[in-house]
Coordinates of C-alpha atoms in Angstrom, one line a residue:
M1 CA -62.4 -60.6 1.9
E2 CA -58.7 -60.3 0.8
F3 CA -57.6 -59.2 -2.7
V4 CA -54.3 -59.0 -4.6
V5 CA -54.2 -55.8 -6.7
V6 CA -51.6 -55.8 -9.5
T7 CA -50.8 -52.4 -10.9
T8 CA -48.2 -51.4 -13.5
D9 CA -45.9 -48.4 -13.2
N10 CA -43.8 -47.0 -16.0
D11 CA -40.7 -46.4 -13.8
G12 CA -38.5 -48.6 -15.9
G13 CA -37.9 -51.4 -13.4
S14 CA -34.9 -53.6 -14.2
A15 CA -34.6 -52.1 -17.7
L16 CA -32.8 -49.0 -16.3
D17 CA -29.1 -49.0 -16.8
G18 CA -29.2 -52.4 -18.6
G19 CA -31.4 -55.1 -20.0
Y20 CA -33.4 -54.0 -23.1
G21 CA -31.8 -50.5 -22.6
W22 CA -28.7 -51.8 -24.5
A23 CA -30.9 -52.8 -27.4
V24 CA -32.2 -49.2 -27.4
V25 CA -28.6 -48.0 -27.4
G26 CA -27.9 -50.2 -30.4
A27 CA -30.9 -48.8 -32.3
A28 CA -29.9 -45.3 -31.5
F29 CA -26.4 -46.1 -32.6
M30 CA -27.7 -47.3 -36.0
V31 CA -29.9 -44.2 -36.3
N32 CA -26.8 -42.0 -35.9
L33 CA -24.8 -44.2 -38.2
L34 CA -27.2 -43.9 -41.1
A35 CA -28.4 -40.3 -40.6
D36 CA -25.1 -38.7 -39.6
G37 CA -23.0 -40.9 -41.8
I38 CA -24.9 -39.8 -45.0
T39 CA -25.1 -36.2 -43.8
F40 CA -21.4 -35.8 -42.8
S41 CA -20.1 -37.5 -46.0
F42 CA -22.5 -35.4 -48.1
G43 CA -19.5 -33.1 -49.0
L44 CA -18.4 -35.8 -51.5
L45 CA -21.7 -35.6 -53.2
L46 CA -21.6 -31.8 -53.0
T47 CA -18.3 -31.6 -54.8
E48 CA -19.7 -33.7 -57.6
L49 CA -22.7 -31.5 -57.8
F50 CA -20.4 -28.4 -58.0
N51 CA -18.9 -29.9 -61.1
S52 CA -22.0 -31.4 -62.7
L53 CA -24.7 -28.7 -62.3
G54 CA -22.3 -25.8 -62.7
D55 CA -24.0 -23.5 -60.2
S56 CA -22.2 -21.4 -57.7
R57 CA -21.2 -22.9 -54.4
E58 CA -23.3 -20.4 -52.5
Q59 CA -26.5 -21.7 -54.3
L60 CA -25.7 -25.4 -54.1
A61 CA -24.7 -25.1 -50.4
W62 CA -28.4 -24.7 -49.6
I63 CA -28.7 -28.5 -50.2
S64 CA -26.4 -29.3 -47.3
S65 CA -27.7 -26.5 -45.2
L66 CA -31.3 -27.8 -45.5
L67 CA -30.1 -31.4 -45.0
C68 CA -28.4 -30.4 -41.8
G69 CA -30.6 -27.5 -40.7
A70 CA -34.1 -28.9 -41.3
P71 CA -33.7 -31.7 -38.7
L72 CA -32.6 -29.2 -36.1
L73 CA -35.3 -26.7 -36.9
L74 CA -37.9 -29.4 -36.5
G75 CA -36.7 -29.9 -32.9
P76 CA -39.6 -28.2 -31.1
V77 CA -42.1 -29.9 -33.3
T78 CA -40.4 -33.3 -32.9
S79 CA -40.5 -32.9 -29.1
V80 CA -44.3 -32.4 -29.2
L81 CA -44.7 -35.4 -31.6
V82 CA -42.6 -37.6 -29.3
D83 CA -44.8 -36.7 -26.3
R84 CA -47.9 -37.3 -28.3
F85 CA -47.1 -40.4 -30.4
G86 CA -44.0 -41.9 -28.8
C87 CA -40.4 -42.4 -30.0
R88 CA -41.1 -45.5 -32.0
R89 CA -43.8 -44.1 -34.4
V90 CA -42.0 -40.7 -34.9
C91 CA -38.7 -42.4 -35.8
M92 CA -40.3 -44.8 -38.3
A93 CA -42.2 -41.9 -40.0
G94 CA -38.9 -40.1 -40.3
G95 CA -37.2 -43.1 -42.0
L96 CA -39.9 -43.2 -44.6
L97 CA -39.7 -39.5 -45.3
S98 CA -36.0 -39.2 -45.5
G99 CA -35.6 -42.3 -47.8
A100 CA -38.3 -41.0 -50.1
G101 CA -36.6 -37.6 -50.4
F102 CA -33.4 -39.1 -51.7
A103 CA -35.1 -41.5 -54.0
V104 CA -37.1 -38.7 -55.8
V105 CA -33.8 -37.1 -56.9
F106 CA -33.0 -40.2 -59.0
A107 CA -36.5 -40.2 -60.5
G108 CA -36.7 -36.5 -61.4
P109 CA -34.7 -34.3 -63.8
P110 CA -31.2 -33.1 -63.0
S111 CA -32.2 -29.8 -61.4
R112 CA -30.8 -27.8 -58.6
L113 CA -34.2 -26.8 -57.3
L114 CA -35.3 -30.5 -57.2
V115 CA -32.2 -31.5 -55.3
V116 CA -32.6 -28.7 -52.8
L117 CA -36.3 -29.4 -52.1
S118 CA -36.2 -33.2 -52.2
A119 CA -32.8 -34.2 -50.9
G120 CA -32.4 -31.1 -48.8
L121 CA -35.7 -30.2 -47.3
V122 CA -37.8 -33.4 -47.4
S123 CA -35.0 -35.7 -46.4
G124 CA -33.9 -33.2 -43.8
L125 CA -37.3 -33.1 -42.2
G126 CA -37.3 -36.9 -42.2
L127 CA -34.0 -37.1 -40.4
G128 CA -35.3 -34.5 -37.9
L129 CA -38.0 -37.0 -36.9
C130 CA -35.3 -39.6 -36.1
Y131 CA -32.7 -37.7 -34.1
M132 CA -34.7 -36.7 -31.0
P133 CA -36.4 -40.1 -30.5
A134 CA -33.0 -41.8 -30.5
V135 CA -31.5 -39.4 -27.9
T136 CA -34.7 -39.3 -25.8
S137 CA -35.0 -43.1 -25.6
V138 CA -31.4 -43.6 -24.4
S139 CA -31.9 -40.8 -21.8
Y140 CA -35.0 -42.5 -20.3
Y141 CA -33.4 -46.0 -20.2
F142 CA -30.2 -45.0 -18.4
R143 CA -29.5 -43.0 -15.3
R144 CA -26.3 -44.0 -13.6
R145 CA -24.5 -44.7 -16.9
R146 CA -26.3 -42.2 -19.0
A147 CA -23.1 -40.4 -20.2
L148 CA -21.6 -43.8 -21.3
A149 CA -24.8 -44.9 -23.0
T150 CA -25.2 -41.6 -24.8
G151 CA -21.6 -41.7 -25.9
I152 CA -22.0 -45.1 -27.4
S153 CA -25.2 -44.2 -29.2
V154 CA -23.9 -41.0 -30.7
S155 CA -20.6 -42.6 -31.7
G156 CA -22.6 -44.1 -34.6
S157 CA -22.2 -40.7 -36.3
G158 CA -18.4 -41.2 -36.4
V159 CA -18.6 -44.8 -37.5
G160 CA -21.1 -43.7 -40.2
T161 CA -18.9 -41.0 -41.4
L162 CA -16.1 -43.6 -41.8
L163 CA -18.2 -46.1 -43.7
F164 CA -20.1 -43.7 -45.9
A165 CA -17.0 -41.8 -46.9
Y166 CA -16.1 -44.9 -48.9
I167 CA -19.7 -46.0 -49.7
T168 CA -20.5 -42.6 -51.2
G169 CA -17.3 -42.5 -53.1
A170 CA -17.9 -46.0 -54.5
C171 CA -21.4 -45.1 -55.5
L172 CA -20.2 -42.0 -57.2
N173 CA -17.6 -43.8 -59.2
T174 CA -20.0 -46.6 -60.2
Y175 CA -23.4 -45.1 -60.6
G176 CA -22.9 -41.3 -60.7
W177 CA -24.5 -38.8 -58.4
R178 CA -28.1 -39.6 -59.4
G179 CA -27.7 -43.3 -58.8
S180 CA -25.9 -42.5 -55.5
F181 CA -29.0 -40.7 -54.3
L182 CA -31.1 -43.7 -55.0
L183 CA -28.9 -46.1 -53.2
L184 CA -28.4 -43.8 -50.2
G185 CA -32.2 -43.3 -50.0
G186 CA -32.7 -47.1 -49.9
L187 CA -30.3 -47.2 -46.9
L188 CA -32.2 -44.5 -45.2
F189 CA -35.4 -46.6 -45.2
N190 CA -33.6 -48.8 -42.7
L191 CA -34.3 -46.1 -40.1
C192 CA -37.8 -47.5 -39.9
A193 CA -36.4 -50.8 -38.6
C194 CA -34.3 -48.9 -36.0
G195 CA -37.3 -46.9 -34.9
A196 CA -39.3 -50.1 -34.3
L197 CA -36.8 -51.1 -31.6
L198 CA -37.4 -47.8 -29.6
R199 CA -40.2 -49.3 -27.6
P200 CA -41.4 -47.6 -24.3
L201 CA -40.1 -48.7 -21.0
A202 CA -41.5 -52.1 -19.9
P203 CA -43.8 -51.6 -16.9
R204 CA -43.0 -53.1 -13.6
L205 CA -45.7 -55.0 -11.8
K206 CA -46.6 -53.9 -8.3
R207 CA -48.7 -56.2 -6.0
T208 CA -50.8 -54.8 -3.2
R209 CA -52.9 -56.8 -0.7
L210 CA -56.2 -55.1 0.1
R211 CA -58.9 -56.3 2.5
L212 CA -62.6 -55.8 1.8
D213 CA -64.6 -55.4 5.0
K214 CA -68.0 -57.2 4.9
A215 CA -69.5 -54.9 7.5
N216 CA -69.1 -51.8 5.3
Q217 CA -68.6 -53.1 1.8
A218 CA -69.6 -49.8 0.1
E219 CA -67.0 -47.8 1.9
S220 CA -64.3 -50.5 1.5
R221 CA -64.9 -50.7 -2.3
H222 CA -64.5 -47.0 -2.5
N223 CA -61.2 -47.2 -0.5
V224 CA -59.9 -50.0 -2.8
A225 CA -60.5 -47.8 -5.8
L226 CA -58.6 -44.9 -4.2
R227 CA -55.7 -47.0 -2.9
L228 CA -54.8 -48.4 -6.4
D229 CA -52.7 -45.4 -7.1
G230 CA -50.7 -45.7 -3.8
S231 CA -51.2 -42.0 -3.0
G232 CA -55.0 -42.1 -2.9
N233 CA -55.4 -39.5 -5.5
R234 CA -58.0 -40.2 -8.2
G235 CA -56.6 -37.6 -10.5
E236 CA -53.5 -39.7 -11.1
L237 CA -55.4 -42.8 -12.3
S238 CA -54.9 -43.2 -16.1
L239 CA -56.8 -45.6 -18.3
A240 CA -54.0 -45.5 -20.9
R241 CA -51.1 -46.3 -18.6
R242 CA -52.5 -48.4 -15.8
H243 CA -53.9 -51.9 -16.0
L244 CA -55.8 -53.5 -13.2
F245 CA -56.1 -57.2 -12.3
L246 CA -58.2 -58.3 -9.3
L247 CA -57.6 -61.8 -7.9
S248 CA -60.1 -62.6 -5.2
R249 CA -61.4 -65.7 -3.5
G250 CA -65.0 -64.7 -4.2
S251 CA -66.0 -63.8 -7.8
A252 CA -69.0 -61.8 -6.8
A253 CA -67.0 -59.6 -4.4
G254 CA -64.3 -59.3 -7.0
S255 CA -66.7 -58.1 -9.7
A256 CA -68.1 -55.6 -7.1
V257 CA -64.7 -54.2 -6.4
E258 CA -63.9 -54.0 -10.1
K259 CA -67.2 -52.2 -10.7
S260 CA -66.2 -49.7 -8.1
V261 CA -62.8 -49.2 -9.7
N262 CA -64.3 -48.7 -13.1
N263 CA -66.7 -46.1 -11.7
A264 CA -63.8 -44.3 -10.1
E265 CA -61.9 -44.3 -13.4
C266 CA -64.9 -43.2 -15.5
N267 CA -65.3 -40.2 -13.2
Q268 CA -61.7 -39.2 -14.1
I269 CA -62.4 -38.8 -17.9
D270 CA -62.9 -35.1 -17.5
D271 CA -59.8 -34.9 -15.3
I272 CA -57.8 -36.7 -17.9
E273 CA -59.0 -34.4 -20.7
S274 CA -58.3 -31.3 -18.6
S275 CA -54.8 -32.7 -17.8
I276 CA -53.9 -32.6 -21.5
T277 CA -54.6 -28.9 -21.5
D278 CA -52.6 -28.5 -18.3
R279 CA -49.7 -30.5 -19.8
T280 CA -49.6 -28.1 -22.8
E281 CA -49.7 -25.1 -20.6
G282 CA -47.1 -26.7 -18.4
Q283 CA -44.7 -27.1 -21.4
I284 CA -45.2 -23.5 -22.3
A285 CA -44.5 -22.5 -18.7
K286 CA -41.3 -24.6 -18.7
L287 CA -40.2 -23.1 -21.9
A288 CA -40.8 -19.5 -20.7
H289 CA -38.9 -20.4 -17.5
L290 CA -36.0 -21.7 -19.5
L291 CA -35.8 -18.6 -21.7
R292 CA -35.5 -16.4 -18.6
R293 CA -32.5 -18.2 -17.3
P294 CA -29.1 -16.6 -18.3
V295 CA -27.4 -20.0 -18.3
Y296 CA -29.7 -21.4 -20.9
L297 CA -29.4 -18.3 -23.1
L298 CA -25.6 -18.7 -23.0
L299 CA -26.0 -22.3 -24.1
L300 CA -28.1 -21.2 -27.0
A301 CA -25.7 -18.6 -28.1
S302 CA -22.8 -21.0 -27.8
N303 CA -24.6 -23.6 -29.9
F304 CA -25.5 -21.0 -32.6
L305 CA -21.9 -20.1 -33.1
L306 CA -20.7 -23.7 -33.1
Y307 CA -23.3 -25.0 -35.6
F308 CA -22.8 -22.0 -37.9
W309 CA -19.2 -22.9 -38.5
Y310 CA -18.3 -26.5 -37.6
N311 CA -20.0 -28.1 -40.7
I312 CA -17.3 -26.5 -42.9
T313 CA -15.2 -29.6 -42.3
Y314 CA -17.8 -32.1 -43.4
Y315 CA -19.2 -30.2 -46.4
F316 CA -16.3 -28.1 -47.8
L317 CA -13.1 -29.9 -46.8
P318 CA -13.3 -32.4 -49.7
D319 CA -13.7 -29.4 -52.1
H320 CA -10.8 -27.6 -50.4
A321 CA -8.6 -30.8 -50.7
T322 CA -9.5 -31.0 -54.4
E323 CA -8.5 -27.4 -55.0
L324 CA -5.1 -28.2 -53.3
G325 CA -4.5 -30.9 -55.9
F326 CA -5.5 -34.0 -53.9
S327 CA -7.5 -36.8 -55.5
S328 CA -11.0 -37.9 -54.6
Q329 CA -9.6 -41.0 -52.9
Q330 CA -7.4 -38.8 -50.6
S331 CA -10.4 -36.6 -49.8
E332 CA -12.3 -39.7 -48.8
L333 CA -9.4 -40.8 -46.6
V334 CA -9.4 -37.5 -44.7
I335 CA -13.2 -37.6 -44.1
A336 CA -12.9 -41.3 -43.0
I337 CA -10.2 -40.4 -40.5
V338 CA -12.5 -37.6 -39.1
G339 CA -15.2 -40.3 -38.7
V340 CA -12.9 -42.8 -36.9
S341 CA -11.5 -40.3 -34.5
N342 CA -15.0 -38.9 -33.9
A343 CA -16.4 -42.4 -33.0
V344 CA -13.5 -43.1 -30.6
G345 CA -13.8 -39.6 -29.1
Q346 CA -17.5 -39.9 -28.3
I347 CA -17.0 -43.2 -26.4
A348 CA -13.8 -42.0 -24.7
I349 CA -15.3 -38.6 -23.7
G350 CA -18.4 -40.3 -22.4
V351 CA -16.3 -42.6 -20.2
I352 CA -14.2 -39.6 -19.0
A353 CA -17.3 -37.5 -18.2
D354 CA -18.7 -40.3 -16.0
H355 CA -15.7 -40.1 -13.7
P356 CA -16.8 -38.3 -10.4
R357 CA -13.8 -35.9 -10.5
V358 CA -14.4 -34.7 -14.0
N359 CA -16.7 -31.8 -14.7
A360 CA -18.5 -32.2 -18.0
T361 CA -18.8 -28.5 -18.6
L362 CA -15.1 -27.8 -18.4
L363 CA -14.4 -30.9 -20.5
Y364 CA -16.8 -29.8 -23.1
S365 CA -15.3 -26.3 -23.3
L366 CA -11.8 -27.5 -23.5
C367 CA -12.5 -29.9 -26.4
I368 CA -14.6 -27.5 -28.4
G369 CA -12.0 -24.7 -27.9
L370 CA -9.2 -26.9 -29.2
A371 CA -11.3 -28.0 -32.1
G372 CA -11.7 -24.3 -33.1
L373 CA -7.9 -23.9 -32.8
S374 CA -7.4 -26.8 -35.2
N375 CA -9.8 -25.3 -37.7
S376 CA -7.9 -22.0 -37.7
L377 CA -4.7 -23.9 -38.7
I378 CA -6.2 -25.4 -41.9
P379 CA -4.6 -22.7 -44.2
L380 CA -1.2 -24.1 -43.0
C381 CA -2.0 -27.7 -44.0
A382 CA -0.7 -28.1 -47.5
S383 CA 0.3 -31.8 -47.4
L384 CA -1.8 -35.0 -47.0
S385 CA -0.1 -35.8 -43.7
A386 CA -1.0 -32.4 -42.3
L387 CA -4.7 -33.0 -43.3
I388 CA -4.6 -36.4 -41.7
V389 CA -3.4 -34.9 -38.4
Y390 CA -6.1 -32.3 -38.6
G391 CA -8.7 -35.0 -39.2
L392 CA -7.6 -37.0 -36.2
S393 CA -7.6 -34.0 -33.9
F394 CA -10.8 -32.3 -35.1
G395 CA -12.8 -35.5 -35.2
F396 CA -11.8 -36.4 -31.6
L397 CA -12.3 -33.0 -30.1
I398 CA -15.6 -32.1 -31.8
S399 CA -17.1 -35.4 -30.5
A400 CA -17.6 -33.7 -27.2
N401 CA -20.5 -31.8 -28.7
F402 CA -22.3 -35.0 -29.5
A403 CA -21.4 -36.9 -26.3
L404 CA -21.9 -34.2 -23.8
G405 CA -24.5 -31.8 -25.3
S406 CA -27.6 -33.6 -23.9
I407 CA -25.7 -34.3 -20.6
L408 CA -25.2 -30.6 -20.0
L409 CA -28.9 -29.9 -20.4
I410 CA -30.0 -32.8 -18.1
D411 CA -27.5 -31.8 -15.4
R412 CA -28.7 -28.2 -15.3
F413 CA -32.4 -28.4 -16.0
G414 CA -33.4 -32.0 -15.1
L415 CA -35.0 -34.8 -17.1
E416 CA -38.5 -33.3 -16.9
R417 CA -37.4 -30.2 -18.7
F418 CA -35.0 -32.0 -21.1
T419 CA -37.4 -32.3 -24.1
S420 CA -38.4 -28.6 -24.0
A421 CA -34.8 -27.4 -23.5
Y422 CA -33.4 -29.8 -26.1
G423 CA -36.1 -28.9 -28.6
V424 CA -35.4 -25.2 -28.5
M425 CA -31.7 -25.9 -28.6
L426 CA -32.2 -28.0 -31.8
F427 CA -34.1 -25.1 -33.3
V428 CA -31.2 -22.7 -32.6
Q429 CA -28.8 -25.2 -34.0
G430 CA -31.0 -25.5 -37.1
L431 CA -31.0 -21.8 -37.7
A432 CA -27.2 -21.7 -37.6
S433 CA -26.8 -24.8 -39.8
L434 CA -29.3 -23.3 -42.3
F435 CA -27.3 -20.1 -42.9
G436 CA -23.8 -21.3 -42.2
P437 CA -23.0 -23.3 -45.4
P438 CA -24.3 -20.6 -47.8
A439 CA -22.2 -18.0 -46.0
I440 CA -19.1 -20.2 -46.3
G441 CA -19.9 -20.8 -50.0
Y442 CA -20.2 -17.0 -50.4
M443 CA -16.7 -16.6 -48.9
R444 CA -15.3 -19.2 -51.2
D445 CA -16.8 -17.6 -54.3
S446 CA -15.5 -14.2 -53.2
D447 CA -11.9 -15.3 -52.3
A448 CA -11.5 -18.2 -54.7
N449 CA -10.3 -20.3 -51.7
Y450 CA -11.5 -21.5 -48.2
N451 CA -8.6 -20.0 -46.1
R452 CA -10.6 -17.1 -44.7
A453 CA -13.6 -19.3 -44.0
F454 CA -11.6 -21.8 -42.0
V455 CA -9.9 -19.1 -40.0
Y456 CA -13.2 -17.5 -39.1
S457 CA -14.6 -20.9 -38.2
G458 CA -11.8 -21.5 -35.7
I459 CA -12.3 -18.1 -34.1
F460 CA -16.0 -18.4 -33.6
I461 CA -15.9 -22.1 -32.5
A462 CA -13.4 -21.1 -29.8
A463 CA -15.7 -18.3 -28.8
S464 CA -18.6 -20.7 -28.5
A465 CA -16.5 -22.7 -26.0
L466 CA -15.8 -19.7 -23.9
L467 CA -19.5 -18.9 -23.6
I468 CA -20.1 -22.2 -21.8
V469 CA -17.5 -21.4 -19.0
P470 CA -19.8 -18.9 -17.1
S471 CA -22.4 -21.6 -16.7
Y472 CA -19.8 -23.7 -14.9
F473 CA -19.2 -21.1 -12.2
R474 CA -22.9 -20.4 -11.8
F475 CA -23.5 -24.2 -11.4
C476 CA -20.8 -24.3 -8.7
L477 CA -22.4 -21.3 -6.9
L478 CA -25.8 -22.9 -6.9
A479 CA -24.3 -26.2 -5.6
R480 CA -22.7 -24.3 -2.7
L481 CA -25.9 -22.5 -2.0
S482 CA -27.8 -25.8 -2.1
C483 CA -25.3 -27.3 0.4
S484 CA -25.7 -24.3 2.7
C485 CA -29.5 -24.7 2.5
C486 CA -29.2 -28.4 3.4
C487 CA -27.1 -27.5 6.5
W488 CA -29.6 -24.8 7.4
G489 CA -32.4 -27.4 7.1
R490 CA -30.5 -29.9 9.3
H491 CA -30.1 -27.2 12.0
L492 CA -33.8 -26.3 11.8
S493 CA -34.8 -29.9 11.9
S494 CA -32.8 -30.5 15.1
S495 CA -34.2 -27.4 16.6
S496 CA -37.8 -28.4 15.7
I497 CA -37.2 -31.8 17.3
A498 CA -36.0 -30.2 20.5
I499 CA -39.1 -27.9 20.6
S500 CA -41.5 -30.7 19.9
S501 CA -40.0 -32.8 22.7
A502 CA -40.3 -29.8 25.0
V503 CA -44.0 -29.4 24.1
A504 CA -44.6 -33.1 24.7
R505 CA -43.2 -32.9 28.2
T506 CA -45.6 -30.0 29.3
P507 CA -49.0 -31.0 30.6
N508 CA -51.0 -28.0 29.4
S509 CA -50.7 -25.1 26.9
K510 CA -50.0 -22.4 29.5
Q511 CA -47.1 -24.4 30.9
S512 CA -46.0 -25.2 27.3
S513 CA -45.6 -21.6 26.4
Q514 CA -43.5 -21.0 29.5
S515 CA -41.3 -24.1 29.2
V516 CA -40.8 -23.9 25.4
E517 CA -39.6 -20.3 25.3
P518 CA -36.2 -21.0 27.0
E519 CA -35.5 -24.0 24.8
L520 CA -36.5 -22.1 21.7
K521 CA -34.1 -19.3 22.6
S522 CA -31.3 -21.8 23.3
A523 CA -32.0 -23.6 20.0
E524 CA -31.9 -20.4 18.1
S525 CA -28.7 -19.2 19.8
E526 CA -27.1 -22.6 19.1
H527 CA -27.9 -22.4 15.4
L528 CA -26.7 -18.8 15.1

């Protein structure tokens, strides 16, 4: 009796590097547009809060630090939630939480504590549930053009910065800072619609023809149940991810085979439950392995320095421009220019990184180092044209962090360790973003200007770029060692073939040992 067994595998099929993957890129683009656009233009709201609430800049800077730091601190938790519930549900929950946090500021009294807890903490946690699902979905849908797809998706942050620089300014001029929080919260609810588009990879159907032997039906049914997985391993059968359809010419035989398959799957319930525990232990083992690698520790140190200082442009440049005598419209223009150059840079750097002769690590280090240099020159920018040049250069250069950050992790640690590595890195970035803005606000209150803060930011951002360079040389060394191992393996393979052929030509074991020994010595001498 012949059967056609149709199984589904979540290997992506034709969706990889195209198809619905571009819809996922569009959804991730909108997530970055809304989330980063509101976050990076928050400096305009922060300047209004400085004037309205009358508190020190160090105290009010906790709003921006929580709004930017809480999403990153939630990185390890988000990675677990994504593995458990999927990207779609986690992102939609984040949209609800972030929008509600901004809306509560409008409904409550004008208090610094309310703004810090609601707009800073609650909305920040909500945004944290949106970032990782967007990045993870794009990484799974694309392989060959992953850098380009990632660059397009994260370029939404630059476009959002451009748009919300004017949207936030218009809301402040028309409705005040409380009404602005309400309108921006309503826009954040659209993250739920973006999350709904982050569906899992569509399964690809696989057809297998199996034959049921009438002479030994019991054994054949057992073999059918084992062959469904392709590898014959029952432990890899999963009720949640595999669907079985049996098409047979005899309904009785078909039901018999289906019964055998169901029995085989039911026997795997205990294995599936134990696999959940093994998966958790495996994630802990992966994390422990990563934390023992010097390259990963250098990446964490580099990201800590970068995220401690680079937010000074988005949160404190509008206040710095106001102190220099520029109007609010001119401050909006500078932030908008940063957003435009950032969007262009993310796509351009993504395209450049995909070139086979370009090393992503060196490109990342070069761009971040030059971004630090541009920050250190801010005290010399006393005119609007100088600030515009700064906005163009900084926005383009800092985009390498968004376009290549995840690419560096995947290139070094693989896609299977990406969520663990990315989650811990987000946590480190969150710690830096949490304490960076208050420290910068303290420098401003102490010096009555931002000159020292911008100079320090340039120095430490450049230092973060230098910390990435050793990982490049280690990566090249490992690549050479891998190439040497491949050559060694090819020599051993040819030697083993020669030995095997020598064994095959000998009639008995005694003659084998006598005839193989000369060929073994000749093979070893040839390899050496």
